[in-house]
Amino acid sequence: MSDLLSLAQAVAEAAYAPYSGFQVGCALETASGQIHSGCNVENASLGLTICAERSAIFRAVAEEGPGMKVVRLAVACLGNEFPPCGACRQVIAEFSLSGGATEVTFLRQGRPVTLTLAQLLPEAFSLP
Ligand code: THU
């Protein structure tokens, strides 16, 4: 188990997920070598829910500033497994290494799978 996956699992315990019951955690390392984490926070309106990945990325920006780049990121859900949702992939793209080289790790059948952001989100949207 990677260090980031272990941290993602630990922070998932803090999730506020009374509606879905999906407790999700995310941990990431930035180009400066700092580690940041986040969890999902749900809302009764459902649409205002924020995923763990965006929670961690926004926290990293708040800590390091707008030039922050994500080198690698891991996501874990207690009792479930999935890669980042489409919305979070697009947000990761905003702070990715060039060419979508940021590495994203998640569990599949109990084993860590690592893909680049370019693999997860080919043809990401960006402004010209
Ligand atoms: N969720 C995440 O935190 N990350 C994802 O990539 C997918 C979904 C959360 C949002 C919501 O609180 C719960 O999981 C069920 O969708």
PDB file of C-alpha atoms and ligand atoms in Angstrom:
ATOM      1  CA  MET A   1       0.000   0.000   0.000  1.00  0.00           C
ATOM      2  CA  SER A   2       1.450   3.372  -0.968  1.00  0.00           C
ATOM      3  CA  ASP A   3       2.009   6.033   1.666  1.00  0.00           C
ATOM      4  CA  LEU A   4      -0.548   8.295   0.003  1.00  0.00           C
ATOM      5  CA  LEU A   5      -3.177   5.543  -0.141  1.00  0.00           C
ATOM      6  CA  SER A   6      -2.714   4.850   3.554  1.00  0.00           C
ATOM      7  CA  LEU A   7      -3.144   8.539   4.331  1.00  0.00           C
ATOM      8  CA  ALA A   8      -6.216   8.712   2.061  1.00  0.00           C
ATOM      9  CA  GLN A   9      -7.777   5.828   3.965  1.00  0.00           C
ATOM     10  CA  ALA A  10      -7.018   7.481   7.283  1.00  0.00           C
ATOM     11  CA  VAL A  11      -8.554  10.834   6.303  1.00  0.00           C
ATOM     12  CA  ALA A  12     -11.635   9.058   4.906  1.00  0.00           C
ATOM     13  CA  GLU A  13     -12.550   8.388   8.534  1.00  0.00           C
ATOM     14  CA  ALA A  14     -13.197  12.124   8.908  1.00  0.00           C
ATOM     15  CA  ALA A  15     -15.651  12.289   5.981  1.00  0.00           C
ATOM     16  CA  TYR A  16     -19.056  13.863   6.467  1.00  0.00           C
ATOM     17  CA  ALA A  17     -21.197  11.459   4.442  1.00  0.00           C
ATOM     18  CA  PRO A  18     -24.553  10.955   6.178  1.00  0.00           C
ATOM     19  CA  TYR A  19     -26.476  10.726   2.880  1.00  0.00           C
ATOM     20  CA  SER A  20     -24.443   8.327   0.737  1.00  0.00           C
ATOM     21  CA  GLY A  21     -22.497   6.564   3.461  1.00  0.00           C
ATOM     22  CA  PHE A  22     -19.455   6.724   1.149  1.00  0.00           C
ATOM     23  CA  GLN A  23     -16.526   7.906   3.247  1.00  0.00           C
ATOM     24  CA  VAL A  24     -13.842   9.072   0.825  1.00  0.00           C
ATOM     25  CA  GLY A  25     -10.330  10.366   1.493  1.00  0.00           C
ATOM     26  CA  CYS A  26      -7.660  11.835  -0.736  1.00  0.00           C
ATOM     27  CA  ALA A  27      -3.981  12.544  -0.192  1.00  0.00           C
ATOM     28  CA  LEU A  28      -1.632  14.242  -2.601  1.00  0.00           C
ATOM     29  CA  GLU A  29       1.982  15.316  -2.940  1.00  0.00           C
ATOM     30  CA  THR A  30       2.830  18.600  -4.615  1.00  0.00           C
ATOM     31  CA  ALA A  31       5.913  19.653  -6.565  1.00  0.00           C
ATOM     32  CA  SER A  32       7.265  21.326  -3.413  1.00  0.00           C
ATOM     33  CA  GLY A  33       7.176  17.960  -1.634  1.00  0.00           C
ATOM     34  CA  GLN A  34       4.342  18.874   0.695  1.00  0.00           C
ATOM     35  CA  ILE A  35       1.508  16.455   1.464  1.00  0.00           C
ATOM     36  CA  HIS A  36      -2.124  17.578   1.673  1.00  0.00           C
ATOM     37  CA  SER A  37      -5.302  15.630   2.316  1.00  0.00           C
ATOM     38  CA  GLY A  38      -9.058  16.043   2.197  1.00  0.00           C
ATOM     39  CA  CYS A  39     -12.321  14.169   2.597  1.00  0.00           C
ATOM     40  CA  ASN A  40     -15.783  14.410   1.076  1.00  0.00           C
ATOM     41  CA  VAL A  41     -18.255  16.724   2.779  1.00  0.00           C
ATOM     42  CA  GLU A  42     -21.901  16.159   1.854  1.00  0.00           C
ATOM     43  CA  ASN A  43     -24.849  18.521   2.107  1.00  0.00           C
ATOM     44  CA  ALA A  44     -28.597  18.040   2.456  1.00  0.00           C
ATOM     45  CA  SER A  45     -28.977  19.705  -0.939  1.00  0.00           C
ATOM     46  CA  LEU A  46     -26.760  16.902  -2.351  1.00  0.00           C
ATOM     47  CA  GLY A  47     -25.548  19.142  -5.196  1.00  0.00           C
ATOM     48  CA  LEU A  48     -23.365  21.143  -2.815  1.00  0.00           C
ATOM     49  CA  THR A  49     -21.395  18.057  -1.832  1.00  0.00           C
ATOM     50  CA  ILE A  50     -17.651  18.294  -2.390  1.00  0.00           C
ATOM     51  CA  CYS A  51     -15.590  15.227  -3.231  1.00  0.00           C
ATOM     52  CA  ALA A  52     -12.455  14.265  -1.314  1.00  0.00           C
ATOM     53  CA  GLU A  53     -10.171  15.002  -4.275  1.00  0.00           C
ATOM     54  CA  ARG A  54     -11.378  18.577  -4.733  1.00  0.00           C
ATOM     55  CA  SER A  55     -11.298  19.098  -0.982  1.00  0.00           C
ATOM     56  CA  ALA A  56      -7.606  18.084  -0.920  1.00  0.00           C
ATOM     57  CA  ILE A  57      -6.695  20.150  -3.983  1.00  0.00           C
ATOM     58  CA  PHE A  58      -8.408  23.303  -2.721  1.00  0.00           C
ATOM     59  CA  ARG A  59      -6.666  22.861   0.597  1.00  0.00           C
ATOM     60  CA  ALA A  60      -3.318  22.536  -1.205  1.00  0.00           C
ATOM     61  CA  VAL A  61      -3.965  25.781  -3.087  1.00  0.00           C
ATOM     62  CA  ALA A  62      -4.856  27.528   0.153  1.00  0.00           C
ATOM     63  CA  GLU A  63      -1.635  26.300   1.758  1.00  0.00           C
ATOM     64  CA  GLU A  64       0.774  26.768  -1.170  1.00  0.00           C
ATOM     65  CA  GLY A  65      -0.798  29.289  -3.508  1.00  0.00           C
ATOM     66  CA  PRO A  66      -1.999  29.242  -7.110  1.00  0.00           C
ATOM     67  CA  GLY A  67       1.211  27.842  -8.604  1.00  0.00           C
ATOM     68  CA  MET A  68       0.748  24.556  -6.778  1.00  0.00           C
ATOM     69  CA  LYS A  69       1.208  21.428  -8.948  1.00  0.00           C
ATOM     70  CA  VAL A  70       0.066  17.931  -8.024  1.00  0.00           C
ATOM     71  CA  VAL A  71       2.762  15.301  -8.624  1.00  0.00           C
ATOM     72  CA  ARG A  72       0.782  12.331  -7.365  1.00  0.00           C
ATOM     73  CA  LEU A  73      -2.579  11.776  -5.747  1.00  0.00           C
ATOM     74  CA  ALA A  74      -4.363   8.843  -4.132  1.00  0.00           C
ATOM     75  CA  VAL A  75      -8.060   8.329  -3.407  1.00  0.00           C
ATOM     76  CA  ALA A  76      -9.655   5.728  -1.125  1.00  0.00           C
ATOM     77  CA  CYS A  77     -13.209   4.986  -0.015  1.00  0.00           C
ATOM     78  CA  LEU A  78     -13.933   2.921   3.074  1.00  0.00           C
ATOM     79  CA  GLY A  79     -15.548  -0.331   1.928  1.00  0.00           C
ATOM     80  CA  ASN A  80     -15.645   0.685  -1.737  1.00  0.00           C
ATOM     81  CA  GLU A  81     -13.262   1.264  -4.634  1.00  0.00           C
ATOM     82  CA  PHE A  82     -13.311   3.770  -7.477  1.00  0.00           C
ATOM     83  CA  PRO A  83     -11.131   6.182  -9.424  1.00  0.00           C
ATOM     84  CA  PRO A  84     -11.806   9.944  -9.196  1.00  0.00           C
ATOM     85  CA  CYS A  85     -15.112  11.100 -10.687  1.00  0.00           C
ATOM     86  CA  GLY A  86     -15.130  13.083 -13.918  1.00  0.00           C
ATOM     87  CA  ALA A  87     -15.517  16.450 -12.209  1.00  0.00           C
ATOM     88  CA  CYS A  88     -12.500  15.778  -9.998  1.00  0.00           C
ATOM     89  CA  ARG A  89     -10.438  14.634 -12.990  1.00  0.00           C
ATOM     90  CA  GLN A  90     -11.042  18.017 -14.591  1.00  0.00           C
ATOM     91  CA  VAL A  91      -9.983  19.806 -11.384  1.00  0.00           C
ATOM     92  CA  ILE A  92      -6.858  17.648 -11.115  1.00  0.00           C
ATOM     93  CA  ALA A  93      -6.083  18.655 -14.720  1.00  0.00           C
ATOM     94  CA  GLU A  94      -6.016  22.302 -13.639  1.00  0.00           C
ATOM     95  CA  PHE A  95      -3.093  21.572 -11.306  1.00  0.00           C
ATOM     96  CA  SER A  96      -1.473  18.675 -13.154  1.00  0.00           C
ATOM     97  CA  LEU A  97       2.121  18.340 -14.282  1.00  0.00           C
ATOM     98  CA  SER A  98       2.522  19.207 -17.944  1.00  0.00           C
ATOM     99  CA  GLY A  99       1.166  16.673 -20.378  1.00  0.00           C
ATOM    100  CA  GLY A 100      -1.126  15.249 -17.717  1.00  0.00           C
ATOM    101  CA  ALA A 101       1.800  13.387 -16.132  1.00  0.00           C
ATOM    102  CA  THR A 102       0.364  13.552 -12.609  1.00  0.00           C
ATOM    103  CA  GLU A 103      -0.021  10.032 -11.216  1.00  0.00           C
ATOM    104  CA  VAL A 104      -3.380   9.012  -9.760  1.00  0.00           C
ATOM    105  CA  THR A 105      -3.662   5.921  -7.546  1.00  0.00           C
ATOM    106  CA  PHE A 106      -6.828   4.108  -6.481  1.00  0.00           C
ATOM    107  CA  LEU A 107      -7.772   0.579  -5.465  1.00  0.00           C
ATOM    108  CA  ARG A 108      -9.184  -2.052  -7.788  1.00  0.00           C
ATOM    109  CA  GLN A 109     -10.044  -5.426  -6.252  1.00  0.00           C
ATOM    110  CA  GLY A 110      -7.895  -4.543  -3.263  1.00  0.00           C
ATOM    111  CA  ARG A 111      -4.816  -3.648  -5.269  1.00  0.00           C
ATOM    112  CA  PRO A 112      -3.419  -0.199  -6.041  1.00  0.00           C
ATOM    113  CA  VAL A 113      -3.756   0.904  -9.647  1.00  0.00           C
ATOM    114  CA  THR A 114      -1.787   3.931 -10.833  1.00  0.00           C
ATOM    115  CA  LEU A 115      -2.666   5.803 -14.018  1.00  0.00           C
ATOM    116  CA  THR A 116      -1.601   9.176 -15.298  1.00  0.00           C
ATOM    117  CA  LEU A 117      -4.147  11.948 -15.469  1.00  0.00           C
ATOM    118  CA  ALA A 118      -3.722  11.877 -19.269  1.00  0.00           C
ATOM    119  CA  GLN A 119      -4.892   8.256 -19.195  1.00  0.00           C
ATOM    120  CA  LEU A 120      -7.839   9.084 -16.933  1.00  0.00           C
ATOM    121  CA  LEU A 121      -8.887  12.236 -18.788  1.00  0.00           C
ATOM    122  CA  PRO A 122      -7.705  12.322 -22.389  1.00  0.00           C
ATOM    123  CA  GLU A 123      -8.543  15.541 -24.220  1.00  0.00           C
ATOM    124  CA  ALA A 124      -9.064  17.499 -20.991  1.00  0.00           C
ATOM    125  CA  PHE A 125     -10.766  20.850 -21.420  1.00  0.00           C
ATOM    126  CA  SER A 126      -8.532  23.905 -21.200  1.00  0.00           C
ATOM    127  CA  LEU A 127      -8.937  27.485 -22.293  1.00  0.00           C
ATOM    128  CA  PRO A 128      -6.878  28.429 -25.358  1.00  0.00           C
TER     129      PRO A 128
HETATM  130  N1  THU B   1     -17.058  11.053  -3.982  1.00  0.00           N
HETATM  131  C1  THU B   1     -15.785  11.490  -3.775  1.00  0.00           C
HETATM  132  O1  THU B   1     -15.452  12.012  -2.704  1.00  0.00           O
HETATM  133  N2  THU B   1     -14.898  11.339  -4.787  1.00  0.00           N
HETATM  134  C2  THU B   1     -15.174  10.785  -6.011  1.00  0.00           C
HETATM  135  O2  THU B   1     -14.311  10.756  -6.884  1.00  0.00           O
HETATM  136  C3  THU B   1     -16.506  10.228  -6.252  1.00  0.00           C
HETATM  137  C4  THU B   1     -17.529  10.448  -5.202  1.00  0.00           C
HETATM  138  C5  THU B   1     -18.042  11.239  -2.900  1.00  0.00           C
HETATM  139  C6  THU B   1     -19.115  12.265  -3.179  1.00  0.00           C
HETATM  140  C7  THU B   1     -20.249  11.780  -2.332  1.00  0.00           C
HETATM  141  O3  THU B   1     -20.121  12.314  -1.025  1.00  0.00           O
HETATM  142  C8  THU B   1     -20.066  10.270  -2.275  1.00  0.00           C
HETATM  143  O4  THU B   1     -18.722  10.023  -2.668  1.00  0.00           O
HETATM  144  C9  THU B   1     -21.018   9.488  -3.151  1.00  0.00           C
HETATM  145  O5  THU B   1     -21.027   9.965  -4.436  1.00  0.00           O
END
